XYZ file of C-alpha atoms in Angstrom:
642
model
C 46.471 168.430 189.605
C 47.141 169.524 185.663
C 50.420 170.945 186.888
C 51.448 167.687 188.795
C 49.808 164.730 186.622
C 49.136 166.352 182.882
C 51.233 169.030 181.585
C 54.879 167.093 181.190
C 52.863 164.891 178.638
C 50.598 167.566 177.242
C 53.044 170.598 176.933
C 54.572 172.313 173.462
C 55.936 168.899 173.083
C 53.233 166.915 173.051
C 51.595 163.941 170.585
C 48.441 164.668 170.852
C 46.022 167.555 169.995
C 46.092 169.323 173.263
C 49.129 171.114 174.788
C 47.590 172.737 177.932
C 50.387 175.349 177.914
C 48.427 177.259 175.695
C 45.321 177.002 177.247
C 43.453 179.316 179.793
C 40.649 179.425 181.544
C 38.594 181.767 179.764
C 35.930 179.487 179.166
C 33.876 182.400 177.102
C 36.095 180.721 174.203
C 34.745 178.239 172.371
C 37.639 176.732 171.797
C 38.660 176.746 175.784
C 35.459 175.384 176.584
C 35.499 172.663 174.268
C 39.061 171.846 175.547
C 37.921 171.747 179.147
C 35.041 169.852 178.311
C 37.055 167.295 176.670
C 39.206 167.227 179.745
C 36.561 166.608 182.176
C 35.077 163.602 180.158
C 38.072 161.749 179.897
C 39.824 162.579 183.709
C 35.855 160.833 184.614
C 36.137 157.993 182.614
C 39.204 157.114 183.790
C 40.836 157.321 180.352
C 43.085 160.196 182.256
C 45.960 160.192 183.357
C 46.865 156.666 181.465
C 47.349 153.295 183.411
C 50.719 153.069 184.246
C 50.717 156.443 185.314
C 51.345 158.485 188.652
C 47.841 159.003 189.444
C 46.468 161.861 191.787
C 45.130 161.354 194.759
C 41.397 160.682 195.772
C 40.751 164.180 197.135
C 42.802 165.989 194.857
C 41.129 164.699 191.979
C 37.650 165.008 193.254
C 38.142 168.451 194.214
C 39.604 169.568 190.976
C 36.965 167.654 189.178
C 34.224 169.267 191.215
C 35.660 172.552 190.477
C 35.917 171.977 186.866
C 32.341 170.534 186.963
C 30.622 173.475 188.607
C 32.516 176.096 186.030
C 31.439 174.286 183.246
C 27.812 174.061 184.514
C 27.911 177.303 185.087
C 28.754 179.100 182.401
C 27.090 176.336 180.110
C 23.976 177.802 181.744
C 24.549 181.234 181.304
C 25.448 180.805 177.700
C 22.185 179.240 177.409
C 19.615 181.556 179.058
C 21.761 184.829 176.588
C 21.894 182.973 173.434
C 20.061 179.430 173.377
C 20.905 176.200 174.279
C 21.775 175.949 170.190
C 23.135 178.440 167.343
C 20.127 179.496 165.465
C 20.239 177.676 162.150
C 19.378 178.051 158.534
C 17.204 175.609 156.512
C 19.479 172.868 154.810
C 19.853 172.610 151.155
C 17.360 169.936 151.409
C 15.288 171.290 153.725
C 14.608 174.862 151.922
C 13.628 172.369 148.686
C 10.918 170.693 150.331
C 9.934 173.711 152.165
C 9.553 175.578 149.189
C 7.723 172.764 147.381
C 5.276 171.819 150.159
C 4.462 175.692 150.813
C 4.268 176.404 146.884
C 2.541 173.081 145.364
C 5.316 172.631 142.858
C 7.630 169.660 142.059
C 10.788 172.036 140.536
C 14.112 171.458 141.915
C 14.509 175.416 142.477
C 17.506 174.467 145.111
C 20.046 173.806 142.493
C 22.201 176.304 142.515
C 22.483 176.881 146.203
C 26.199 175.829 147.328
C 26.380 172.183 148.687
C 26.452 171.739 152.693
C 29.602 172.031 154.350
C 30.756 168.177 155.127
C 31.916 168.431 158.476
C 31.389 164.993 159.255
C 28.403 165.354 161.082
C 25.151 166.191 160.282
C 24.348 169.226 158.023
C 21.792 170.343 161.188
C 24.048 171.518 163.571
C 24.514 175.187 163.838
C 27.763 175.500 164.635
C 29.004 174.036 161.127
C 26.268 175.949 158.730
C 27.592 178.822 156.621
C 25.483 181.775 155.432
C 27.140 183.713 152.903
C 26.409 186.131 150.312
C 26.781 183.544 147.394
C 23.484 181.996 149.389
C 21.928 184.690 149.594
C 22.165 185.675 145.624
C 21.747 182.184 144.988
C 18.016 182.153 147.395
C 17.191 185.127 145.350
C 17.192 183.110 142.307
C 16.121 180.336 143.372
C 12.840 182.546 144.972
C 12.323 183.712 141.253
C 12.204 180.027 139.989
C 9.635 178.617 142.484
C 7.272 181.531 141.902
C 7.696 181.551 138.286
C 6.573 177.701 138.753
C 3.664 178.158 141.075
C 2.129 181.705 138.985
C 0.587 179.689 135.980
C -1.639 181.784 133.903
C -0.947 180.168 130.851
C -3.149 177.674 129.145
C -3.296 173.945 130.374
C -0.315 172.181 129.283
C -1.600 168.857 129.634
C -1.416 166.058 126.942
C -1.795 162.853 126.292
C 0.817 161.861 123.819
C 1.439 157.957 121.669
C 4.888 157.742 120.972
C 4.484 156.661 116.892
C 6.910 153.607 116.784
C 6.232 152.634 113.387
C 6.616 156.318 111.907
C 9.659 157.321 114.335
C 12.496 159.412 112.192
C 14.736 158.561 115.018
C 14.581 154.525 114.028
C 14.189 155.238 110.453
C 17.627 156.974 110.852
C 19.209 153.737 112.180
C 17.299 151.165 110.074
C 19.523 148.772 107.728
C 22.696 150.583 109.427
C 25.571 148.350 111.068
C 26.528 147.967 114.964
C 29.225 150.650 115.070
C 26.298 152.878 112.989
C 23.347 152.278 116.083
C 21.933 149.721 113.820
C 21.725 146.007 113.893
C 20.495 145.803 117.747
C 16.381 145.871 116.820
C 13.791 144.356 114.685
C 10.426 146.381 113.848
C 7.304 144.131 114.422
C 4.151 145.519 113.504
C 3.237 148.924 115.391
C 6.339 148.090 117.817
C 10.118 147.450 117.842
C 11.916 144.510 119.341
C 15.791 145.755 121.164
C 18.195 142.977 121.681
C 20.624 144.958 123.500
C 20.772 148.215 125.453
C 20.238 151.188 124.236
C 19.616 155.058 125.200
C 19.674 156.275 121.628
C 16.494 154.539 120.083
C 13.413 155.357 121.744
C 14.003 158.803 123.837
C 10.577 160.790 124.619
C 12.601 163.684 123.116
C 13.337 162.444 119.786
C 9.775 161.241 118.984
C 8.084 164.119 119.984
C 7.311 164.970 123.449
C 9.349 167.681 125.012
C 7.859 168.128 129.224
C 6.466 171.121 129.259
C 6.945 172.190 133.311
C 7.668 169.952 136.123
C 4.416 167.520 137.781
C 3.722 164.183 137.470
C 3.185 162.198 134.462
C 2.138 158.778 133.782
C 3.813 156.448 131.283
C 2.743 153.560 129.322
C 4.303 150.594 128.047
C 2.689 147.306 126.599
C 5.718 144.913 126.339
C 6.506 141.286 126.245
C 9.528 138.810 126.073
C 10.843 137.796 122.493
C 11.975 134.528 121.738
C 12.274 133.588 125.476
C 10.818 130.964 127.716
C 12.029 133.091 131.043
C 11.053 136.367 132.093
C 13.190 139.495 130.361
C 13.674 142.876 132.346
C 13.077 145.988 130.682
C 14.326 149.416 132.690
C 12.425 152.878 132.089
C 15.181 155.064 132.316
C 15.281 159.265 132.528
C 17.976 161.482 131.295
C 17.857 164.986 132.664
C 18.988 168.128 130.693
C 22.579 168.028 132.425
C 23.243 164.672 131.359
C 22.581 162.574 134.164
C 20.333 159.275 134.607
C 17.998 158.249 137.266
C 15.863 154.879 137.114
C 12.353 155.554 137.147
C 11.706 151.513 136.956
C 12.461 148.170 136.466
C 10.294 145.356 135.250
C 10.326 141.658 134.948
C 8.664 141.328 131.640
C 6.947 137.463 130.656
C 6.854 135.582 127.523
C 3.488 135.573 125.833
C 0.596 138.623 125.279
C 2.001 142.097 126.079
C 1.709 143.151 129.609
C 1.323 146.436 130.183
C 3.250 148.622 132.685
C 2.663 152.058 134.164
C 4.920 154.787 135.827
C 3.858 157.694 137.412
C 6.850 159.780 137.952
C 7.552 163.687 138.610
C 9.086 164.896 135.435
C 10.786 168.042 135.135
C 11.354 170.222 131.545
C 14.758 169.078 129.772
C 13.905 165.248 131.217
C 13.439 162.417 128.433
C 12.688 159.283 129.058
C 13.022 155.681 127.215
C 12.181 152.077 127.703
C 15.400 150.256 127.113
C 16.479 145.776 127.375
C 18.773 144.730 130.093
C 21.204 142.498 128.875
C 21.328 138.628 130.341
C 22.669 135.461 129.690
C 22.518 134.418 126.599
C 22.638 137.721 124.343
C 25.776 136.907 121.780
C 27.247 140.446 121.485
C 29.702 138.628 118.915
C 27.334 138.066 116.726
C 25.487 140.991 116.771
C 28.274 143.249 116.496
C 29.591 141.223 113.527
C 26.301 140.842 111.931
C 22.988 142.635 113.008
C 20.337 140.310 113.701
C 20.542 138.843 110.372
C 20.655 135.023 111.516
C 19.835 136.049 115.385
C 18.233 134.200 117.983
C 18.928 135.611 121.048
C 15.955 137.012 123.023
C 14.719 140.499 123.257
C 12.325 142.893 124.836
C 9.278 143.395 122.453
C 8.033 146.905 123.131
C 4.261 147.137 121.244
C 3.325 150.452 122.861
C 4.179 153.910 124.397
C 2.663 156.562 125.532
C 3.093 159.452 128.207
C 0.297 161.879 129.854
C 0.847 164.732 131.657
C 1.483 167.020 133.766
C -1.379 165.570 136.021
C -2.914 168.582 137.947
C -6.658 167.938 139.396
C -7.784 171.255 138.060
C -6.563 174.372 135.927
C -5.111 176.369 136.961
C -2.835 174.255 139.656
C -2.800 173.933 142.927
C 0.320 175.848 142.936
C -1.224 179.270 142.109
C -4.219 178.615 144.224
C -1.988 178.341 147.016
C -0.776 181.752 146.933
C -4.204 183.318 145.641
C -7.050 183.172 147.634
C -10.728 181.962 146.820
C -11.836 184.169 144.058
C -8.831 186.499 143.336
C -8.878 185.119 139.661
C -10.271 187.166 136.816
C -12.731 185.074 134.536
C -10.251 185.033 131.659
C -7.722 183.247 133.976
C -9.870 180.773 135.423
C -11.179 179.548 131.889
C -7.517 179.768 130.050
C -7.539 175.769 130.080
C -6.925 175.375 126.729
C -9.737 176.372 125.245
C -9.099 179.924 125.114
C -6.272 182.273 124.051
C -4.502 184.494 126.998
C -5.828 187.816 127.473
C -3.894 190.901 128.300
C -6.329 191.798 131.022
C -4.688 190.956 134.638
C -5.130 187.028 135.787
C -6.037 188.822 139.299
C -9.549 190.758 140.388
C -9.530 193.615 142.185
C -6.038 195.203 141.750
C -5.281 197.357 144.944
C -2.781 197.993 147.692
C -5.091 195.648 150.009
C -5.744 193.143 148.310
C -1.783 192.796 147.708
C -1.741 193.339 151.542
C -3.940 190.271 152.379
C -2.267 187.955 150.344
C 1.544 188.847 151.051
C -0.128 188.885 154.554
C -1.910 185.011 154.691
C 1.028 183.353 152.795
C 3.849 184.708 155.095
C 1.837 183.294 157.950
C 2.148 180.093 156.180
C 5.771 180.186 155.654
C 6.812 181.791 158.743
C 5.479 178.979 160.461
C 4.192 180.661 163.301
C 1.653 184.067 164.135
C 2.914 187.373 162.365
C 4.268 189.493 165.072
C 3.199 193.267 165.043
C 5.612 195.400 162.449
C 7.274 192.194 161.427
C 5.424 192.566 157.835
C 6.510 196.359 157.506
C 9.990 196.055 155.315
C 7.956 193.508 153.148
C 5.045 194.964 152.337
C 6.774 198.142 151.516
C 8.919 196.301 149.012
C 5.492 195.056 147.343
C 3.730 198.554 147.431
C 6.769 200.522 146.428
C 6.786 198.036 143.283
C 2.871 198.752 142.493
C 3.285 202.133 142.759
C 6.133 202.216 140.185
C 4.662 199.751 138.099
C 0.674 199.546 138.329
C 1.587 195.360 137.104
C -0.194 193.412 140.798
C 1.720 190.655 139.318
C 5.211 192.081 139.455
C 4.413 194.088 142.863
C 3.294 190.887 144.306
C 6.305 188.763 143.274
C 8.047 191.350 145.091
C 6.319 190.845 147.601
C 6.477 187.368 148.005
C 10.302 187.132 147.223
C 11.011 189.069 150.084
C 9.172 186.360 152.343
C 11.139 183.090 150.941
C 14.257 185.309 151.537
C 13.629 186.179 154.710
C 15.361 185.202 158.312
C 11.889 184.202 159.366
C 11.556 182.259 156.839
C 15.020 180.547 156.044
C 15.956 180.404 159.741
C 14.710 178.690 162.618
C 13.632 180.407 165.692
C 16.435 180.407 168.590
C 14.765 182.441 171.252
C 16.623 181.463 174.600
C 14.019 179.423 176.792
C 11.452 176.686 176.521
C 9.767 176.239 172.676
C 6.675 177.709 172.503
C 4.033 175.187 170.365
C 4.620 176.934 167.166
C 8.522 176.313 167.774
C 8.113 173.014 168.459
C 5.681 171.949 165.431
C 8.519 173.780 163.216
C 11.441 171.341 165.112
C 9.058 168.097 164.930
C 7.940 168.629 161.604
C 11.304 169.262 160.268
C 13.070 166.260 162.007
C 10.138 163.736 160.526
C 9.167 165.230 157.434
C 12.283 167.354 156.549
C 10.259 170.333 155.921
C 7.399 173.032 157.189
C 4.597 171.932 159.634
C 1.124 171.189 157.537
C -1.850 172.815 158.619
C -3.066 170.495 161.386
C 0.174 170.901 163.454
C -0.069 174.796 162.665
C -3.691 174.753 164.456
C -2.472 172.458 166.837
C -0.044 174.918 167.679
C -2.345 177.970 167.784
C -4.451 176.750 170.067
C -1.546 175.470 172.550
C -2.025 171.653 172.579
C 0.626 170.434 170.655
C 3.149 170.510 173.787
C 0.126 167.960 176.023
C 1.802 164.820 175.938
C -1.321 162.837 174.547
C -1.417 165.065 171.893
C 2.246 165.446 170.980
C 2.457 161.581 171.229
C -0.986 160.901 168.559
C 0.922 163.405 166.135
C 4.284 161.790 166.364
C 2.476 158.641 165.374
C 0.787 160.589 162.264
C 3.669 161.987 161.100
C 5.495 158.393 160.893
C 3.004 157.267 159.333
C 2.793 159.842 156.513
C 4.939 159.533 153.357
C 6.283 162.287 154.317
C 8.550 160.782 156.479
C 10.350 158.718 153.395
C 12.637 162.442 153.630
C 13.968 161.567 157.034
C 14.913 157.838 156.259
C 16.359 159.224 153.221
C 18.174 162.141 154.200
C 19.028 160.396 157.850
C 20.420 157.685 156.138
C 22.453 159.611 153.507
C 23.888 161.442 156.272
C 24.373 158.590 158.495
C 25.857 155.835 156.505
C 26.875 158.523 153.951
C 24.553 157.082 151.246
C 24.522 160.131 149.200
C 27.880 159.251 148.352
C 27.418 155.778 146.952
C 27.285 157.109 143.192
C 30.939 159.053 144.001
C 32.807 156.155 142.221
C 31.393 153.462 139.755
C 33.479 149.995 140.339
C 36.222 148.810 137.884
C 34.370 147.014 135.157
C 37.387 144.548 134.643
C 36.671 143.287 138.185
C 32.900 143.618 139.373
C 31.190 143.024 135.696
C 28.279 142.309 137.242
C 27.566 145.366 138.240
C 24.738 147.796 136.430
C 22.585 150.311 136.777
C 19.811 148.323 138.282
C 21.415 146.760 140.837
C 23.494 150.345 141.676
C 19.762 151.518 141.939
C 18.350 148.785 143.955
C 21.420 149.163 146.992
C 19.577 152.550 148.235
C 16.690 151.291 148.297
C 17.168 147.711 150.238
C 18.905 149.911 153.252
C 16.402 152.835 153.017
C 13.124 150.182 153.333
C 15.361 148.152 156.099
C 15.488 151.059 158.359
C 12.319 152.227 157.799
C 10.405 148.856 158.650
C 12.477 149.095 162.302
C 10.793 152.339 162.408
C 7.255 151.053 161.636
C 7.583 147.530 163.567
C 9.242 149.533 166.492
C 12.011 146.363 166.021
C 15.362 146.942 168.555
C 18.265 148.759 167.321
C 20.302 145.864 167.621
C 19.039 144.708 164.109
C 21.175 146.985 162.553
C 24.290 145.003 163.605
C 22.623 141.505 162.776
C 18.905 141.173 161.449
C 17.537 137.667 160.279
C 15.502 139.469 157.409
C 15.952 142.053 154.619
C 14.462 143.371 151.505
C 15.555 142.444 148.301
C 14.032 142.109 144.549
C 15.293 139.432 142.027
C 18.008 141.637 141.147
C 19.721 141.645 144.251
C 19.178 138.725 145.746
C 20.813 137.557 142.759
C 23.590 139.470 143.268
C 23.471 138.237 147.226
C 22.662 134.440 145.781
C 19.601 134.507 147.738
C 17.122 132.239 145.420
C 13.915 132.181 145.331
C 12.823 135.853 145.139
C 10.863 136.431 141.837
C 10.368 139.865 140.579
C 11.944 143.819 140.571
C 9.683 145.187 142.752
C 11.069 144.816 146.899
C 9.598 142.398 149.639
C 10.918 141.561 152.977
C 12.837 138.176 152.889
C 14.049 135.925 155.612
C 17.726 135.607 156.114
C 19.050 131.802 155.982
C 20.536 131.152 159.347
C 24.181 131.064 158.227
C 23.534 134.562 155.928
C 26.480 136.889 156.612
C 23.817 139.660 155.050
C 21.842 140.672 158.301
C 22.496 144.094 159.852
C 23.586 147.337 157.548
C 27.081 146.757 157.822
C 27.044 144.030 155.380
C 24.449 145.346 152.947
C 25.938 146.017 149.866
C 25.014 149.867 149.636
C 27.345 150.647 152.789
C 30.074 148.046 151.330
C 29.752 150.333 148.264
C 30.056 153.515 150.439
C 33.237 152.416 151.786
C 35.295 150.791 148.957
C 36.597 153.154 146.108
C 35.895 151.263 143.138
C 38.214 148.454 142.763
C 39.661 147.279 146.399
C 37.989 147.545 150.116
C 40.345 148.934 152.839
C 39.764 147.820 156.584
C 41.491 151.247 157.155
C 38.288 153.306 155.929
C 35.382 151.131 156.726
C 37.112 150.403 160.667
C 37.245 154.545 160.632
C 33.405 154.162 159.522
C 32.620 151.592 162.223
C 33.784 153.557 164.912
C 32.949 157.261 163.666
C 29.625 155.927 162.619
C 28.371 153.692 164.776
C 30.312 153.702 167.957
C 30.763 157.754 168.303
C 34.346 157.419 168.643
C 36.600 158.248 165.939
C 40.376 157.642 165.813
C 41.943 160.286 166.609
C 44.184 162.793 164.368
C 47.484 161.481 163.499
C 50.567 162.826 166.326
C 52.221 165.773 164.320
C 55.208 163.216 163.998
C 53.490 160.847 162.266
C 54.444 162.012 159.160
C 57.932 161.756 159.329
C 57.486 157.651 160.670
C 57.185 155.248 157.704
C 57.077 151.374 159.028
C 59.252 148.816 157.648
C 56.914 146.853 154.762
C 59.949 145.082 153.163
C 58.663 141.472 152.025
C 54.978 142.246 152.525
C 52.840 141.218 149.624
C 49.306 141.712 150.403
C 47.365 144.514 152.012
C 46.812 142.507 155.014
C 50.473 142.075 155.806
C 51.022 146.133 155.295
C 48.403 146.662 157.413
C 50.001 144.462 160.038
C 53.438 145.980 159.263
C 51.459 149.737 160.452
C 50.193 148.187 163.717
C 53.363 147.319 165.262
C 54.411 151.179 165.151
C 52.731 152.425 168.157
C 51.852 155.676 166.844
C 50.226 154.226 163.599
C 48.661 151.979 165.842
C 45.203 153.720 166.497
């Protein structure tokens, strides 16, 4: 049948991507298989050989196809009892972060130097397109040596609860009675606070006035503001600047006219962060004037900011839960269970009872834990050599048990998933559930679950499914799902021309995320059909946005669900602004890139790779003058067609 109805179109000379000349039937390559695969789906769909085309016979083709089938099956099956029905695969980036976090306690981004995923154009899950090198593998070392450096605090208690001094700050007394192009002229000092009239990331930074972070946790910020010399609401942004440079919104506030309102944030900080409070320009601020002139004869509004203050890092007890997750009940010496701040570090060792054992037990109980399933017999060995080798050497527990502990969060059991050929055992399939929900390890109830072999009953696989949607946990999925998906984690990769979209800021770039991320989640929750994410009659939007959308009627920053008016051209993902974003670069949209992101996307079927002749065939676009007439100009060459 190939010989008689494929190979004088799909030979050496051929337009497409297959020339079956070169192709055999050794189906142990990948590449073979993959071929013949493709072969067999398109001959049964009828897609092969084209209309218009001789076509085989009725017997010819169903015995070749039944051939083909039962080779494929075949060896598909034999592949799959030697090696798996999958390549075993390594934690993502992502994955190994919140692994690492969850396991240890902490809140420290130790991931960041490990090398971005490979963008294949499919997910970052699949086996086949992971890379393991040695640059990981130095760069997991590292990033090992961070996490336990976080979660080992013997220090003393680094909380505080800090007032930002406004009316004593060097940093505004440095900018007072200065001109615009100087950083003055854009603020008025009112009592024990400051009024800003425009924005600004140079005034009131955490940094400058005092408060450095001292390690990464959550801290909760402060603010009493009000409007200034408004009758309308004003909106104040809280705004963090990490050590590298770049900004992330912590939160946005419509602030009234009238007594100060106060405002809190409770945010994960990390060391190098600062923070400020900052005024979002509107209508009605005369940048004119103010650049020609201060605020000497002023009367725009402003944002009147009469206090600020920070606490933090916010641990229930002292030391964290961090080092009590890696110690057990009572391993703490009495010096490092009272160093809270009230008394000086010691030299005597944080840890009781300093012997090969005891470092035994504890490699022992947290390699259970991130193994994610029971310790098989030697499988400790290599590790707990590393740890005693070190104590022997050393006599520091500390540094032997680092050791010790490296060794497990850089270990296949630990950075790989299991791949044993077969069905999953329980503990396998907590580790596959919990990572597709949650993005990271299984907690302890699906780890006892597991152990005592209920977790595959359907009852009980069903009641934890429901759990673990209903956990915040699974914000990661939506998140990472949908950055994957509808390649949100590339809507920052441009910023659009301000010449043409002046409207757009850093609020509303913020607030695009997050209308898509709580629109997919609520189909989740309300179990709503999939076809909502072609056309929905709701959405969720804060004042920001639905200004931006000129949807009235929504007061506010924070995000509600809103109905869609009937003749809305918002319902559905495709036209919410974050995947518009997504698929424009900046200044003009192309129905070349986002038709390539309908089909690839959302249908499963994208174009196929240009003919190797398409380079040398460049259509006629004499006397076209917009995009649309270029684009038509393409279509009429049939091999720019597709």
């Amino acid at each position: 049948m190939i010989q008689e109805h494929c190979v004088h179109c799909h030979d050496e000379n051929t337009e497409t991507s297959l020339d079956l000349t070169t192709v055999d039937f050794d189906l142990a390559s990948a590449t073979n298989f993959k071929h013949w695969q493709s072969v067999f789906d398109r001959v049964e769909a009828g897609e092969m050989p084209p209309q218009g085309e001789e076509q085989p016979d009725a017997k010819t083709m169903e015995s070749a196809m039944e051939k083909l089938r039962k080779d494929l099956h075949a060896f598909s099956l034999r592949r799959q009892r030697r090696a798996g029905r999958v390549p075993a695969r390594r934690l993502t980036k992502y994955e190994y972060s919140n692994t690492i976090q969850d396991l240890l306690h902490i809140q420290d981004e130790v991931a960041v130097e490990l090398p971005a995923e490979t963008d294949s154009g499919r997910f970052n899950t699949i086996g086949q397109s992971q890379r393991l090198s040695s640059v990981h593998m130095a760069a997991l070392l590292r990033s090992a040596d961070r996490a336990l450096d976080a979660a080992l605090q013997f220090r003393e208690d680094p909380y505080r609860d800090f007032k930002i001094d406004i009316p004593n700050s060097p940093r505004l007394a440095y900018h007072d009675g200065k001109t615009f192009i100087d950083g003055g002229g854009i603020y008025l000092r009112a009592g024990q606070g400051v009024i800003l009239f425009t924005e600004a990331d140079f005034l009131l930074p955490s940094h400058a006035h005092g408060f450095d972070v001292p390690m990464s946790g959550d801290y909760k910020i402060t603010i009493e503001a009000d409007a200034f010399r408004s009758e309308t609401e004003v909106i104040m942004k809280v705004i963090c600047k990490s050590e590298n440079g770049s900004t992330r919104l912590l939160s946005a506030y419509d602030v009234q006219p009238g007594d100060p309102q106060t405002f809190v944030i409770e945010s994960v900080l990390h060391p190098g962060d600062s923070f400020y409070p900052t005024f979002v320009m509107g209508e009605g601020t005369d940048m004119q004037h103010i650049m020609a002139h201060g605020m000497e004869g002023y009367n725009g509004k402003g944002l009147a900011i009469r206090s600020y203050r920070v606490e933090g890092p916010l641990f229930p007890h002292w030391p964290p839960p961090s080092t009590n997750s890696v110690l057990p009940s009572g391993a703490l010496s009495n010096s490092a269970q009272t160093n809270s701040g009230t008394k000086p570090p010691t030299d005597e060792s944080p840890i009781q009872g300093n012997s090969v054992e005891k470092l035994h037990t504890i490699i022992e109980e947290f390699s259970r834990r991130a193994f994610r399933a029971p310790l098989r017999e030697g499988e400790l060995e290599p590790i707990l050599a590393i740890a005693e080798q070190e104590f022997q050497q050393s006599r520091d527990f500390v540094h032997a048990l680092r050791a010790g502990l490296k060794a497990t969060l850089t270990s296949p059991q630990f950075l790989l998933f299991d791949s044993t050929p077969g069905e999953l055992d329980d503990h396998a399939l907590a580790s596959r559930l919990s990572y597709f929900l949650w993005r990271s390890m299984p907690d302890e109830q699906l780890i006892q679950l597991a152990d005592q072999g209920k977790l595959s009953e359907a009852s009980t696989l069903r009641s934890q499914v429901e759990r673990m949607l209903n956990n915040e946990k699974c914000q990661r999925f939506v998140q990472d799902f949908l950055g994957q998906w509808l390649r949100l984690y590339k809507i920052h990769a441009n910023t659009p021309d301000q010449r043409l979209y002046w409207e757009y800021d850093e609020l509303l770039g913020a607030s695009l995320v997050q209308e898509t991320e709580l629109f997919f989640a609520s189909l989740i929750e309300d179990n709503l059909p999939a076809e909502n994410l072609i056309d929905s009659n709701f959405t969720f939007l804060n004042r920001r946005l639905a200004e931006h959308y000129r949807i009235h009627g929504v007061k506010g920053q924070q995000f509600r669900r809103v109905p869609l008016p009937k003749d809305s051209v918002r319902g559905g993902v495709l036209t919410q602004a974050s995947v518009l974003k997504t698929t424009a670069n900046g200044s003009l949209t192309s129905p070349v890139i986002r038709g390539n992101f309908v089909l690839s996307n959302f249908l499963g079927v994208p174009p196929p790779p240009p003919p190797p002749s398409a380079g040398s065939i460049e259509p006629d676009t004499r006397g076209t003058k917009t995009l649309r007439e270029q684009l038509a100009a393409h279509r009429d060459v049939a091999s720019c067609n597709s």
